[in-house]
PDB file of C-alpha atoms in Angstrom:
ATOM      1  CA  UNK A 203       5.391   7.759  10.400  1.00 70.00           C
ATOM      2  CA  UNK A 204       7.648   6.897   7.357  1.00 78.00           C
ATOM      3  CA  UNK A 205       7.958   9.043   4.926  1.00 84.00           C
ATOM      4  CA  UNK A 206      10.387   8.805   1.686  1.00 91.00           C
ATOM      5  CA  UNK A 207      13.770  11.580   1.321  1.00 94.00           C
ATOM      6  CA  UNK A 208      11.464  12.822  -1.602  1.00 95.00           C
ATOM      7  CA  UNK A 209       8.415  13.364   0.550  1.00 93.00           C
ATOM      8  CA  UNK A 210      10.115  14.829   3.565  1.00 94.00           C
ATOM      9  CA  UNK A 211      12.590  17.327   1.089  1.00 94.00           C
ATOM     10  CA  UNK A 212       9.395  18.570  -0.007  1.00 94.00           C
ATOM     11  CA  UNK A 213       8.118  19.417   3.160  1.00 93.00           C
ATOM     12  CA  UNK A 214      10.396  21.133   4.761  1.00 92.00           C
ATOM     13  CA  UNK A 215      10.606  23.442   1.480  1.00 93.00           C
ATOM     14  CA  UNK A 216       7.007  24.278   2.004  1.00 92.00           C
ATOM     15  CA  UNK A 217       7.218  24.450   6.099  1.00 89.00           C
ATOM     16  CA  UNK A 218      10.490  26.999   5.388  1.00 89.00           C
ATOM     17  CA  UNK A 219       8.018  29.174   2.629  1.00 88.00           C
ATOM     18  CA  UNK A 220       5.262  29.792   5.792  1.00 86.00           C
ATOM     19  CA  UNK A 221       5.148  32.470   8.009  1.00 82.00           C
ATOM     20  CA  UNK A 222       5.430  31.283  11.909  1.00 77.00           C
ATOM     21  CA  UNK A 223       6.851  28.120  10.571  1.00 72.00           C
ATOM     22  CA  UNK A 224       4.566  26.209  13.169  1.00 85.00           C
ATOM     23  CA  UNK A 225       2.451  24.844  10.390  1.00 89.00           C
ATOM     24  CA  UNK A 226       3.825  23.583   7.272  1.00 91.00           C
ATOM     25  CA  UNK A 227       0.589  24.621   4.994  1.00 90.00           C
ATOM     26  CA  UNK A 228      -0.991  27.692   6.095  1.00 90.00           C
ATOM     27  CA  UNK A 229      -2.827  30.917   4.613  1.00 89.00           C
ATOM     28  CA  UNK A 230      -1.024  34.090   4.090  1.00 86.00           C
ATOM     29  CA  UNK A 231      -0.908  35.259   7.503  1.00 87.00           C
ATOM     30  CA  UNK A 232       0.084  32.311   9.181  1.00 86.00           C
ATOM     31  CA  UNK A 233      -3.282  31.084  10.419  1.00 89.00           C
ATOM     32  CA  UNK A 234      -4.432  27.623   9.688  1.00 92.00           C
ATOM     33  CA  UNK A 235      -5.747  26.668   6.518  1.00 92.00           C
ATOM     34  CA  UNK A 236      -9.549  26.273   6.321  1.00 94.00           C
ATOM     35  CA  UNK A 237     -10.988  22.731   5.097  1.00 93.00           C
ATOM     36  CA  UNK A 238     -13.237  24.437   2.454  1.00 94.00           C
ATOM     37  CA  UNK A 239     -10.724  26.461   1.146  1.00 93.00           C
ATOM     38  CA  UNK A 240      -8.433  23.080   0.558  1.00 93.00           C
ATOM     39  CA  UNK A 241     -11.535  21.373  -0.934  1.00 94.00           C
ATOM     40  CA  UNK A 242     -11.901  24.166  -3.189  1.00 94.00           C
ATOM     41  CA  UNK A 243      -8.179  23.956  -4.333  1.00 93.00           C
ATOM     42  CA  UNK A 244      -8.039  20.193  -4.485  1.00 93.00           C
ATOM     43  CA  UNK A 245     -11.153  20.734  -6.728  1.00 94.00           C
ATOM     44  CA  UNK A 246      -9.726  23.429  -8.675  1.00 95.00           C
ATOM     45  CA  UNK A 247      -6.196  21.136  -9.641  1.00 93.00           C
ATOM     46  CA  UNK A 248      -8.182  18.349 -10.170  1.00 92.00           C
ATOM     47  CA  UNK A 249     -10.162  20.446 -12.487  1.00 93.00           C
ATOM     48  CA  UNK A 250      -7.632  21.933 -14.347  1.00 95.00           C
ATOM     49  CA  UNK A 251      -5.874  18.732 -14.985  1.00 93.00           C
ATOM     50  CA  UNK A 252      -8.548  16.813 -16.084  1.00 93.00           C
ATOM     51  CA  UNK A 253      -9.306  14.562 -13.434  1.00 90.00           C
ATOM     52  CA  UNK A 254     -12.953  12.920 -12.658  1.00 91.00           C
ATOM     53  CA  UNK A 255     -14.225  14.740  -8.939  1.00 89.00           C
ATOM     54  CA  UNK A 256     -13.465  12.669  -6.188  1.00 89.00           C
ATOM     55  CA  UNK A 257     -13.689  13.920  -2.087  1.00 88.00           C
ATOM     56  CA  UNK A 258     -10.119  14.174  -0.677  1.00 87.00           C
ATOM     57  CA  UNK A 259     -10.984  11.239   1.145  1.00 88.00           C
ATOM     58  CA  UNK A 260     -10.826   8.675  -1.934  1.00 89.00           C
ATOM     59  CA  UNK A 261      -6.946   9.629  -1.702  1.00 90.00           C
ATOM     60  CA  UNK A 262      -6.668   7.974   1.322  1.00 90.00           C
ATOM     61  CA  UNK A 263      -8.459   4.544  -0.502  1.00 88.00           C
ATOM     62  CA  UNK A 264      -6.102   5.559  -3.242  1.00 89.00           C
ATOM     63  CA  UNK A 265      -2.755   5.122  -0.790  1.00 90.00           C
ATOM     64  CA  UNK A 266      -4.161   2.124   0.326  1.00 90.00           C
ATOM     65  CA  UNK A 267      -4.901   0.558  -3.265  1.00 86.00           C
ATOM     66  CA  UNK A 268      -1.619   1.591  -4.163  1.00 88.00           C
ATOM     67  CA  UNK A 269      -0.149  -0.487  -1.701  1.00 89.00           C
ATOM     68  CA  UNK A 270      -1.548  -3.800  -1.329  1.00 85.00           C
ATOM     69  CA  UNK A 271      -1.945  -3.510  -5.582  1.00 82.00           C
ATOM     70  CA  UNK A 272       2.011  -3.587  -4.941  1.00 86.00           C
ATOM     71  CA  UNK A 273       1.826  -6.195  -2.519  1.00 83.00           C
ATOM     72  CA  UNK A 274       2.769  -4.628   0.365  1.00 89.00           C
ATOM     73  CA  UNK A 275       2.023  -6.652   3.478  1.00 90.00           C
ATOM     74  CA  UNK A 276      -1.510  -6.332   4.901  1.00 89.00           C
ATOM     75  CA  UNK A 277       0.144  -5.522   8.076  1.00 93.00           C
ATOM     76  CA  UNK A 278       2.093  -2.617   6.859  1.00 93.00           C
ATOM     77  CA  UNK A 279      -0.584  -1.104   4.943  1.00 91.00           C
ATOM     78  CA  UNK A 280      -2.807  -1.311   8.058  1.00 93.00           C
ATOM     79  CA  UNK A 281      -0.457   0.412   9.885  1.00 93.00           C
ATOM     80  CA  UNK A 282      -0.033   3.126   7.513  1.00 91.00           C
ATOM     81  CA  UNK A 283      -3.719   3.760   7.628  1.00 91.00           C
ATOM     82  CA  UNK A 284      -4.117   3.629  11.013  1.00 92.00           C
ATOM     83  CA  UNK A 285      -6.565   1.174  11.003  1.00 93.00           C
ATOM     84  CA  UNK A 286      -7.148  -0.310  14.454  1.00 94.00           C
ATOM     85  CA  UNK A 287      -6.986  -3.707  13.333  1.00 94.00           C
ATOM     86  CA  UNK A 288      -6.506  -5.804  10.733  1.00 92.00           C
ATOM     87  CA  UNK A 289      -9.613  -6.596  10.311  1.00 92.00           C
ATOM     88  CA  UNK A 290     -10.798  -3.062   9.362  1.00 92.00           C
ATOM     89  CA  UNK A 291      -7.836  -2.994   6.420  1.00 90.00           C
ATOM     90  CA  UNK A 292      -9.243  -6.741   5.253  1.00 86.00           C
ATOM     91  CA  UNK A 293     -13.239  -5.430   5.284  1.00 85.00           C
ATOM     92  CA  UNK A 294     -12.697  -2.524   3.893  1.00 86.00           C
ATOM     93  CA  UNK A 295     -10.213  -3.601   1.322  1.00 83.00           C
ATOM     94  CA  UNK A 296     -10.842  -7.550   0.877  1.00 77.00           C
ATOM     95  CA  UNK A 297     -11.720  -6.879  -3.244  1.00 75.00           C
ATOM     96  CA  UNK A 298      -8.054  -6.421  -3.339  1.00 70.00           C
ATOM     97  CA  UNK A 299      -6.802  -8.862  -1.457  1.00 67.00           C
ATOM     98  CA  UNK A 300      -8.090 -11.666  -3.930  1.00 70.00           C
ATOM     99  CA  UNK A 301      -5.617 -11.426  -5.864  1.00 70.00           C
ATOM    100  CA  UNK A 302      -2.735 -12.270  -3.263  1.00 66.00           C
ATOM    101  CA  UNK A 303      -4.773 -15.149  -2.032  1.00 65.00           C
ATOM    102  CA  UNK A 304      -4.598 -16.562  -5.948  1.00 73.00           C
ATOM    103  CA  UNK A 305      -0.961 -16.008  -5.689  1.00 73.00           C
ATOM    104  CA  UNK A 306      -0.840 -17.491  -2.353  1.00 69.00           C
ATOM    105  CA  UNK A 307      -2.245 -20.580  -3.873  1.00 78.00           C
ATOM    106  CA  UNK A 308      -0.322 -20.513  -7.085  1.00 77.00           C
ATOM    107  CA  UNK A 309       2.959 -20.519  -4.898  1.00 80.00           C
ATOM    108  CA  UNK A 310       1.557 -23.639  -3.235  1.00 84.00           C
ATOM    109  CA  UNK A 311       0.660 -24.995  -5.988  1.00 83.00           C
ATOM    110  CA  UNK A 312       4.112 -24.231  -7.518  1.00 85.00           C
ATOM    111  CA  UNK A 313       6.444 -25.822  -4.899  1.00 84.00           C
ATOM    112  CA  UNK A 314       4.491 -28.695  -4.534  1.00 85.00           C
ATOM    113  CA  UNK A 315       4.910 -29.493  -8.057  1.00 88.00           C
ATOM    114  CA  UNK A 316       8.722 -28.803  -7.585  1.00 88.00           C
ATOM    115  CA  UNK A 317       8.572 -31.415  -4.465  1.00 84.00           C
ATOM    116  CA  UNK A 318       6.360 -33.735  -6.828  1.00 86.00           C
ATOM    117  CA  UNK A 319       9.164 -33.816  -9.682  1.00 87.00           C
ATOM    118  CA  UNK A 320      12.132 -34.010  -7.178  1.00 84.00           C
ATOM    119  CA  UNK A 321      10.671 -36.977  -5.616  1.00 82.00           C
ATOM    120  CA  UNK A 322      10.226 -38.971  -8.725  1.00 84.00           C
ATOM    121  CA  UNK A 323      13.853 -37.665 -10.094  1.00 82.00           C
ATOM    122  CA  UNK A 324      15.192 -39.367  -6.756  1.00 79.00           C
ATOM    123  CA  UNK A 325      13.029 -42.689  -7.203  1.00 83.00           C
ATOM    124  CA  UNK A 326      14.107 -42.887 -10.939  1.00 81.00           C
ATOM    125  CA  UNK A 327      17.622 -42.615 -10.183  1.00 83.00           C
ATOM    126  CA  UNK A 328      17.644 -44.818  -6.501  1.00 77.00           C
ATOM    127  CA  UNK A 329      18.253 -48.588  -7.609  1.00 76.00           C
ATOM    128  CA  UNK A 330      15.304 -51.018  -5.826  1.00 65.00           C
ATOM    129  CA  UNK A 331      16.372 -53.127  -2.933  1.00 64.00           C
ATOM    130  CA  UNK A 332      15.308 -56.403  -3.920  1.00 56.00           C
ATOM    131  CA  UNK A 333      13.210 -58.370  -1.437  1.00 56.00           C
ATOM    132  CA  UNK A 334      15.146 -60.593   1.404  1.00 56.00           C
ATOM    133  CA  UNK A 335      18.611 -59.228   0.258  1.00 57.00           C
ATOM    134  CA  UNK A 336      20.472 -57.559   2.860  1.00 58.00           C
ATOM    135  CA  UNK A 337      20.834 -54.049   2.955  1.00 58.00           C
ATOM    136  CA  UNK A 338      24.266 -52.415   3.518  1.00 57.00           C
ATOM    137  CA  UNK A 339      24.459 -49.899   5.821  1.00 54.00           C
TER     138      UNK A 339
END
């Protein structure tokens, strides 16, 4: 899995703060943290900062927003996931994939009218052959 210097600094602060060090977020006595209590405290911060309630799930659709918004490669973004296939990534998250097929298209678009103009600069500036006069070669 990659993970940025940033993201991997902070983690092994936290894993050095728990007891046993097996787990890098765990309660006081070392044991595994229980999912209610970190749906209570993701509740509570998003609480206290504001935040509309979303299920910790919707940061996982966040992550993957996040990155094909920034135009990562669908393949790379399905990997992150996990997704099996990507297929799953494109169903799931076709909506935002509109928006790099329209700049699929204007690239297309783009380059061809760069070939267009290129080819008319070269037969503007290419003197005609004139019929039945020989060509040198």
């Amino acid at each position: 899995m990659a993970l940025s210097d940033r993201v991997t600094t902070a983690l092994r602060q936290q894993a050095q703060r728990q007891p046993g060090r097996d787990l890098v977020f765990t309660r006081r006595n070392g044991q595994p943290l229980r999912p209610e209590y970190v749906l209570r405290h993701f509740r509570q911060l998003t609480d206290q900062a504001g935040l509309p309630r979303i299920r910790v799930h919707d940061l996982r659709h966040f992550a993957a927003t996040t990155m094909l918004s920034a135009q990562i490669p669908l393949a790379m973004a399905s990997k992150t996931m996990r997704h099996s296939t990507l297929s799953t990534t494109t169903e799931i998250y076709a909506h935002l994939l509109r928006h790099v097929a329209h700049d699929a298209v204007n690239a297309i678009s783009t380059a061809l009218e760069i070939a267009d103009l290129t080819l008319r600069d070269h037969i503007a500036t290419t003197p005609a052959i004139s019929a039945g006069q020989p060509q040198s070669t």
